[in-house]
Coordinates of C-alpha atoms and ligand atoms in Angstrom, one line a residue:
M1 CA 66.1 91.7 83.3
Q2 CA 67.1 92.1 79.6
L3 CA 69.4 89.4 78.3
T4 CA 72.0 91.9 76.9
P5 CA 75.4 90.5 76.1
T6 CA 76.8 91.9 79.3
V7 CA 74.1 90.4 81.5
F8 CA 74.4 87.1 79.6
L9 CA 78.1 87.1 80.2
C10 CA 77.8 87.8 83.9
L11 CA 75.2 85.1 84.3
S12 CA 77.5 82.6 82.5
I13 CA 80.5 83.5 84.6
V14 CA 78.5 83.3 87.9
L15 CA 76.9 80.0 86.9
L16 CA 80.2 78.5 85.8
A17 CA 82.0 79.9 88.8
Q18 CA 79.4 78.4 91.1
G19 CA 79.7 75.1 89.3
G20 CA 75.9 75.0 89.4
G21 CA 73.6 72.6 87.6
W22 CA 73.6 74.7 84.4
R23 CA 76.4 74.0 82.1
A24 CA 77.2 76.2 79.1
K25 CA 78.5 74.5 76.0
P26 CA 82.2 75.3 75.4
D27 CA 81.5 77.3 72.3
V28 CA 79.0 79.5 74.2
V29 CA 81.6 80.0 76.9
A30 CA 84.3 80.9 74.4
R31 CA 82.0 83.6 72.9
A32 CA 81.0 84.9 76.3
S33 CA 84.6 85.2 77.5
A34 CA 85.6 86.9 74.3
Q35 CA 83.1 89.6 75.2
R36 CA 84.4 89.9 78.8
P37 CA 86.8 92.7 79.3
D38 CA 90.3 91.4 79.1
T39 CA 91.3 91.9 82.7
N40 CA 90.0 93.2 85.9
H41 CA 91.6 95.3 88.7
D42 CA 88.5 96.0 90.6
E43 CA 87.9 93.8 93.7
A44 CA 84.2 94.5 93.7
R45 CA 83.9 93.0 90.2
V46 CA 85.5 89.6 91.0
P47 CA 82.8 87.1 90.3
R48 CA 82.2 84.1 92.7
Y49 CA 84.1 81.0 91.9
T50 CA 84.4 77.5 93.4
L51 CA 87.8 75.9 93.7
P52 CA 88.4 72.2 93.2
D53 CA 88.9 70.4 96.5
P54 CA 92.5 69.3 96.8
L55 CA 91.5 66.5 99.3
A56 CA 88.8 65.0 97.0
G57 CA 90.8 62.1 95.6
R58 CA 89.5 59.7 92.9
S59 CA 89.4 56.9 95.5
G60 CA 87.7 59.0 98.2
P61 CA 88.4 61.8 100.6
V62 CA 91.9 62.2 101.8
R63 CA 92.2 62.3 105.6
T64 CA 95.8 61.2 106.3
P65 CA 99.3 61.9 105.0
A66 CA 99.4 58.3 103.8
Q67 CA 96.3 58.8 101.7
W68 CA 97.7 62.1 100.3
T69 CA 100.5 60.2 98.5
S70 CA 98.2 58.9 95.8
R71 CA 96.1 62.1 95.6
R72 CA 99.4 64.0 95.2
D73 CA 100.3 61.8 92.2
E74 CA 96.9 62.5 90.7
I75 CA 97.3 66.3 91.1
L76 CA 100.8 66.3 89.8
G77 CA 99.7 64.4 86.8
L78 CA 96.9 66.9 86.2
F79 CA 99.3 69.8 86.3
R80 CA 101.6 68.0 83.9
D81 CA 98.8 67.2 81.5
T82 CA 97.1 70.5 81.5
V83 CA 99.4 73.3 82.7
Y84 CA 103.2 72.9 82.7
G85 CA 103.6 69.8 80.5
R86 CA 105.6 66.5 81.0
S87 CA 109.3 66.9 81.5
P88 CA 112.2 64.5 81.2
G89 CA 114.1 63.7 84.3
R90 CA 117.9 63.4 84.7
P91 CA 119.6 63.0 81.3
E92 CA 121.5 59.8 80.4
H93 CA 124.8 61.5 81.3
L94 CA 125.4 64.4 83.7
A95 CA 128.8 65.9 84.5
F96 CA 130.0 68.8 86.6
A97 CA 133.1 70.9 85.9
I98 CA 134.5 73.5 88.3
L99 CA 135.1 76.6 86.1
E100 CA 136.3 78.8 88.9
E101 CA 137.0 78.4 92.6
N102 CA 137.8 81.4 94.8
P103 CA 138.1 80.6 98.6
R104 CA 138.6 84.3 99.4
A105 CA 135.4 85.7 97.7
L106 CA 133.4 88.5 99.4
D107 CA 136.5 89.8 101.3
G108 CA 137.1 86.3 102.6
A109 CA 133.6 85.7 103.9
A110 CA 132.7 83.0 101.3
T111 CA 134.0 80.6 98.7
L112 CA 132.9 81.2 95.2
R113 CA 132.4 78.3 92.9
R114 CA 131.3 78.4 89.3
V115 CA 130.2 75.0 88.1
R116 CA 129.4 73.9 84.5
I117 CA 126.6 71.4 84.4
V118 CA 126.8 69.3 81.2
S119 CA 123.9 67.0 80.1
R120 CA 124.3 64.4 77.4
Q121 CA 121.4 62.6 75.8
A122 CA 121.4 60.5 72.7
Q123 CA 124.6 62.1 71.3
R124 CA 123.4 65.6 72.0
S125 CA 124.7 67.9 74.8
H126 CA 123.7 70.9 76.6
Q127 CA 125.5 73.0 79.3
F128 CA 124.6 75.7 81.7
E129 CA 126.3 77.3 84.7
L130 CA 125.6 77.4 88.4
T131 CA 127.2 80.1 90.5
L132 CA 127.6 79.4 94.2
F133 CA 128.8 81.4 97.2
V134 CA 129.3 79.3 100.4
P135 CA 130.0 81.0 103.7
N136 CA 133.5 80.3 105.0
T137 CA 132.1 79.0 108.3
P138 CA 132.2 75.5 109.7
G139 CA 129.6 72.9 108.8
P140 CA 127.5 72.5 105.6
A141 CA 125.4 75.6 104.9
P142 CA 121.7 75.8 104.1
L143 CA 121.2 77.4 100.6
F144 CA 119.0 79.6 98.5
L145 CA 119.0 78.7 94.8
L146 CA 117.6 81.5 92.6
I147 CA 116.2 80.9 89.1
N148 CA 117.4 84.2 87.6
N149 CA 115.0 85.4 84.9
R150 CA 116.5 88.9 84.8
P151 CA 119.8 90.0 83.2
A152 CA 122.8 88.0 84.2
S153 CA 124.3 91.2 85.7
N154 CA 121.7 90.9 88.5
T155 CA 123.7 87.9 89.7
D156 CA 127.2 89.0 88.9
A157 CA 129.7 86.4 90.2
S158 CA 132.5 88.9 90.3
R159 CA 130.4 91.1 92.6
K160 CA 131.6 94.2 90.7
E161 CA 127.9 94.8 90.2
K162 CA 125.9 94.3 93.3
S163 CA 122.2 94.1 92.4
T164 CA 119.5 94.3 95.1
F165 CA 117.8 91.4 93.2
W166 CA 120.3 88.9 94.6
P167 CA 121.9 90.4 97.8
V168 CA 124.5 87.7 98.3
E169 CA 126.6 89.6 100.8
A170 CA 123.7 90.1 103.2
L171 CA 122.6 86.5 103.1
V172 CA 126.1 85.1 103.5
V173 CA 126.4 87.1 106.7
R174 CA 123.2 85.4 107.9
G175 CA 124.9 82.0 107.3
Y176 CA 123.2 81.1 104.0
A177 CA 124.9 79.9 100.8
M178 CA 123.6 81.6 97.7
A179 CA 123.4 80.0 94.3
T180 CA 121.9 80.9 91.0
I181 CA 121.2 79.6 87.5
Q182 CA 120.2 81.6 84.5
A183 CA 116.8 80.8 83.0
G184 CA 117.9 81.8 79.5
Q185 CA 120.6 79.2 79.4
L186 CA 118.0 76.5 80.0
A187 CA 115.3 77.8 77.6
P188 CA 115.6 81.2 76.0
D189 CA 112.7 83.4 77.0
D190 CA 111.6 83.8 73.5
K191 CA 108.7 82.3 71.6
D192 CA 110.8 81.4 68.6
A193 CA 114.0 80.3 70.3
F194 CA 112.8 78.6 73.6
R195 CA 113.6 75.1 72.3
A196 CA 117.2 76.0 71.6
G197 CA 118.4 75.2 75.2
A198 CA 117.8 72.0 77.2
M199 CA 114.7 71.1 75.3
A200 CA 116.7 70.4 72.2
L201 CA 118.3 67.5 74.1
F202 CA 115.1 65.6 74.2
D203 CA 113.5 66.8 71.0
D204 CA 111.8 63.8 69.3
A205 CA 110.0 65.7 66.5
D206 CA 111.5 63.4 63.9
S207 CA 110.2 60.2 65.6
G208 CA 106.7 60.5 64.0
K209 CA 105.2 59.8 67.4
P210 CA 103.4 62.2 69.7
P211 CA 106.0 64.1 71.7
A212 CA 107.0 62.4 74.9
Y213 CA 107.7 65.7 76.6
T214 CA 105.1 68.5 76.3
W215 CA 107.0 70.8 78.6
G216 CA 107.2 74.6 78.0
A217 CA 109.9 77.1 79.1
L218 CA 108.8 77.2 82.7
A219 CA 109.2 73.5 83.1
A220 CA 112.6 73.7 81.4
W221 CA 113.8 76.3 83.9
A222 CA 112.5 74.0 86.7
W223 CA 114.4 71.1 85.1
G224 CA 117.6 73.1 85.3
A225 CA 116.9 73.8 89.0
S226 CA 116.8 70.0 89.5
R227 CA 120.0 69.5 87.6
A228 CA 121.6 72.2 89.8
M229 CA 120.3 70.2 92.8
D230 CA 122.0 67.1 91.3
Y231 CA 125.3 69.0 91.7
L232 CA 124.4 70.5 95.1
V233 CA 123.9 67.0 96.7
T234 CA 127.5 66.2 95.8
D235 CA 129.0 69.4 97.4
A236 CA 130.0 68.6 101.0
R237 CA 129.9 72.3 101.9
V238 CA 126.1 72.5 101.1
D239 CA 123.5 71.1 103.4
A240 CA 121.4 69.3 100.8
A241 CA 118.6 68.7 103.2
R242 CA 118.2 72.5 103.5
V243 CA 118.0 73.8 100.0
A244 CA 115.4 76.5 99.1
I245 CA 114.4 77.2 95.5
V246 CA 113.5 80.8 94.9
G247 CA 112.1 82.7 91.9
H248 CA 110.6 86.0 91.1
S249 CA 107.6 86.4 88.8
R250 CA 108.1 84.1 85.8
G251 CA 111.0 82.6 87.8
G252 CA 108.6 82.2 90.7
K253 CA 106.2 80.2 88.6
A254 CA 109.2 78.0 87.6
A255 CA 110.4 77.7 91.3
L256 CA 106.9 76.5 92.3
W257 CA 106.9 73.9 89.5
A258 CA 110.5 72.9 90.4
G259 CA 109.3 72.4 94.0
A260 CA 106.3 70.3 92.8
E261 CA 108.4 68.1 90.5
D262 CA 111.4 67.7 92.8
P263 CA 110.9 66.9 96.5
R264 CA 114.5 67.5 97.3
F265 CA 113.8 71.2 97.6
A266 CA 113.0 71.5 101.3
L267 CA 111.7 75.1 101.0
V268 CA 110.0 76.7 98.1
V269 CA 109.8 80.5 97.8
S270 CA 107.5 82.2 95.3
N271 CA 108.0 86.0 94.9
E272 CA 105.2 87.7 93.0
S273 CA 104.7 84.7 90.7
G274 CA 101.1 85.7 89.9
E275 CA 99.2 83.9 87.1
G276 CA 100.5 80.4 86.4
G277 CA 102.3 80.7 89.8
A278 CA 100.7 81.2 93.2
A279 CA 97.7 83.3 92.1
L280 CA 94.3 81.5 91.7
S281 CA 93.4 81.2 88.1
R282 CA 89.6 81.2 88.7
R283 CA 89.8 84.6 90.4
W284 CA 89.2 87.1 87.7
Y285 CA 91.8 89.7 88.7
G286 CA 95.0 90.8 87.0
E287 CA 96.6 88.5 84.4
T288 CA 94.4 85.7 83.1
V289 CA 95.0 82.3 81.5
A290 CA 94.1 83.7 78.1
R291 CA 96.4 86.7 78.5
I292 CA 99.4 84.7 79.7
N293 CA 98.9 82.1 76.9
T294 CA 98.7 84.8 74.3
A295 CA 101.7 86.8 75.5
F296 CA 103.9 83.8 76.4
P297 CA 102.5 80.8 74.5
Y298 CA 105.8 78.9 75.0
W299 CA 105.8 79.0 78.8
F300 CA 103.2 76.2 79.3
A301 CA 102.1 72.9 77.8
P302 CA 100.1 73.3 74.5
A303 CA 97.1 71.8 76.3
Y304 CA 96.9 74.9 78.6
K305 CA 95.5 77.0 75.8
A306 CA 92.3 75.0 75.8
F307 CA 91.5 76.8 79.1
N308 CA 91.7 80.4 77.7
G309 CA 88.7 82.1 79.1
R310 CA 87.6 78.7 80.6
E311 CA 89.3 78.7 84.0
A312 CA 86.3 77.0 85.6
A313 CA 86.9 74.0 83.4
L314 CA 90.5 73.4 84.6
P315 CA 90.8 70.2 86.7
V316 CA 93.1 72.1 89.1
D317 CA 93.7 75.6 90.4
Q318 CA 96.9 77.0 91.8
H319 CA 96.2 76.3 95.4
M320 CA 96.7 72.7 94.4
L321 CA 100.2 73.6 93.1
L322 CA 101.0 75.1 96.5
A323 CA 99.6 71.9 98.1
L324 CA 102.1 69.8 96.2
I325 CA 104.8 71.3 98.3
A326 CA 103.4 69.9 101.5
P327 CA 104.7 68.7 103.9
R328 CA 107.8 70.8 103.0
A329 CA 108.0 74.5 103.7
L330 CA 106.5 77.1 101.5
Y331 CA 106.7 80.9 101.4
V332 CA 104.6 83.1 99.1
A333 CA 105.4 86.8 98.8
S334 CA 103.4 89.6 97.1
A335 CA 103.8 93.4 96.6
D336 CA 100.8 95.7 97.0
E337 CA 101.3 97.7 93.8
D338 CA 101.8 94.5 91.7
L339 CA 98.1 94.2 90.8
W340 CA 98.9 92.2 87.6
A341 CA 100.1 89.3 89.9
D342 CA 97.0 89.6 92.0
P343 CA 98.4 89.8 95.6
R344 CA 95.1 88.9 97.1
G345 CA 94.7 85.9 94.8
E346 CA 98.2 84.7 95.8
F347 CA 97.2 85.0 99.5
L348 CA 93.9 83.2 99.0
S349 CA 95.8 80.4 97.2
Q350 CA 97.9 79.9 100.4
A351 CA 94.7 79.9 102.4
A352 CA 93.0 77.3 100.1
A353 CA 96.0 75.0 100.4
S354 CA 95.5 74.9 104.2
P355 CA 93.5 71.6 104.3
V356 CA 96.5 69.8 102.8
F357 CA 99.1 71.3 105.1
G358 CA 96.6 70.5 107.9
L359 CA 97.1 66.8 107.3
W360 CA 100.5 67.3 109.1
G361 CA 98.8 69.4 111.9
D362 CA 99.6 72.8 110.5
P363 CA 97.1 75.5 111.6
P364 CA 94.9 76.8 108.7
I365 CA 95.5 80.2 107.2
G366 CA 92.0 81.8 107.1
Q367 CA 90.7 83.5 104.0
D368 CA 90.2 86.7 106.1
A369 CA 93.7 86.5 107.6
M370 CA 95.6 88.5 104.8
P371 CA 98.2 90.3 106.9
P372 CA 98.8 94.0 106.9
L373 CA 101.5 95.4 104.7
D374 CA 105.0 94.5 105.5
T375 CA 103.9 92.2 108.3
P376 CA 104.8 88.5 107.5
L377 CA 102.3 85.9 108.5
V378 CA 103.8 82.5 109.5
S379 CA 101.6 79.5 110.2
G380 CA 103.3 76.1 110.7
R381 CA 105.5 75.4 107.7
R382 CA 104.0 78.2 105.6
G383 CA 104.6 82.0 105.3
Y384 CA 103.2 84.9 103.4
H385 CA 103.9 88.6 103.2
V386 CA 102.7 91.5 101.1
R387 CA 105.4 94.1 100.8
T388 CA 104.8 97.8 100.1
G389 CA 105.8 98.6 96.5
T390 CA 106.1 97.4 93.0
H391 CA 106.9 94.2 91.1
D392 CA 110.4 93.3 92.2
L393 CA 112.6 91.1 94.3
T394 CA 114.1 93.2 97.0
P395 CA 116.4 93.0 100.1
Y396 CA 113.2 93.2 102.2
D397 CA 111.9 90.1 100.5
W398 CA 115.2 88.2 101.0
D399 CA 115.4 89.1 104.6
R400 CA 111.9 87.7 105.2
F401 CA 112.8 84.5 103.3
A402 CA 115.8 84.1 105.6
D403 CA 113.7 84.8 108.7
F404 CA 111.3 82.1 107.6
A405 CA 114.2 79.7 106.8
D406 CA 115.8 80.4 110.2
R407 CA 112.5 79.4 111.8
V408 CA 111.6 76.3 109.8
W409 CA 115.2 75.1 109.9
K410 CA 115.7 76.1 113.5
K411 CA 118.9 78.0 112.8
Ligands
LIG1 C1 104.8 89.7 82.8 C2 103.9 88.5 82.8 C3 103.9 87.9 84.2 C4 105.2 87.9 84.9 C5 106.1 89.0 84.5 C6 107.6 88.9 85.0 O1 104.8 90.3 81.6 O2 102.7 88.8 82.3 O3 103.2 86.7 84.2 O4 105.9 86.7 84.6 O5 106.1 89.3 83.2 O6 108.2 87.8 84.8 O7 108.1 89.9 85.4

């Protein structure tokens, strides 16, 4: 066999993926990956890879939910240090102001509330809005909170515009409250402006010390979801023990991170979150770490860039992000034409998180059990579907999320 650049490249990838005895020096890996084609959409060309074991804790193997507690802290710390960055928690002062209240919204089916959430920290302040429709039925309602990363018109509170992206009317009929926050009000989705939102509150660039918070835009969107939750726990018409966080694509990545950082979200829903979301990073298919860090350098912690083309060196993979949701409920959704998000990699991530959910007795999701199109798979407190069609959040997806919530919340 001739050691042409391509052969050399394949060899290095296989050896690295297998985590075998041979270790390439980082500079060799960097050169090899620079020669690798940018992305792959051919299943037959996916090299072998080995995932880190979520149950292999520093102080030994994890066998019980009690042992998982410290392992979970380790994994959360690794994600903070290498992927999403460290975020502040609740600001020094947090206040809520009702901007609008309409008890006869949706032809009387729901009450609309628009809430301004104001944060103050060291003389600085930031505000953003939460829109909330609560069904006019007795008892506190379970709720879906969407991190909206699409135009605000997709979540129009006046309902003059009814986008299929956020089908409020249909979900309210099913007994669910529907809430949304706008990602752009928390961190503008722009490489030059992303610090202008909530991040400016905690900016310590003048301190001369290393930054306390290394968060990127995804973590800022997740932080906003937690501040929205701070309001929701105060609203008697919302069942705070049954709040689901939902996001699509980049919003799905943020929803997963919100669920990892904030255990008050009882259900986490990732729709086509792809790279940096549910999809396995070590699986070379669709978007890669290098591509996402190049196109969206401000989404993640600066440290994440060290893994461009070096996924095998990451101390985590995304199945461990899914595992951080355990023992809460988790639903992952893909679309078959959305190859950039790697539907199979999103499914395999759910499968690889099985040992952790298994600590609570959930049946494993097998690697070969990817369900047929438009046929949700539910196993214990986890669900997965792959919908026919393109990259989008659709009424079909929402109906499946509600079916799953009905089941795990025994509605
Ligand atoms: C793409 C990006 C994906 C995903 C998507 C979206 O450009 O590469 O990771 O976030 O945008 O948000 O629709």
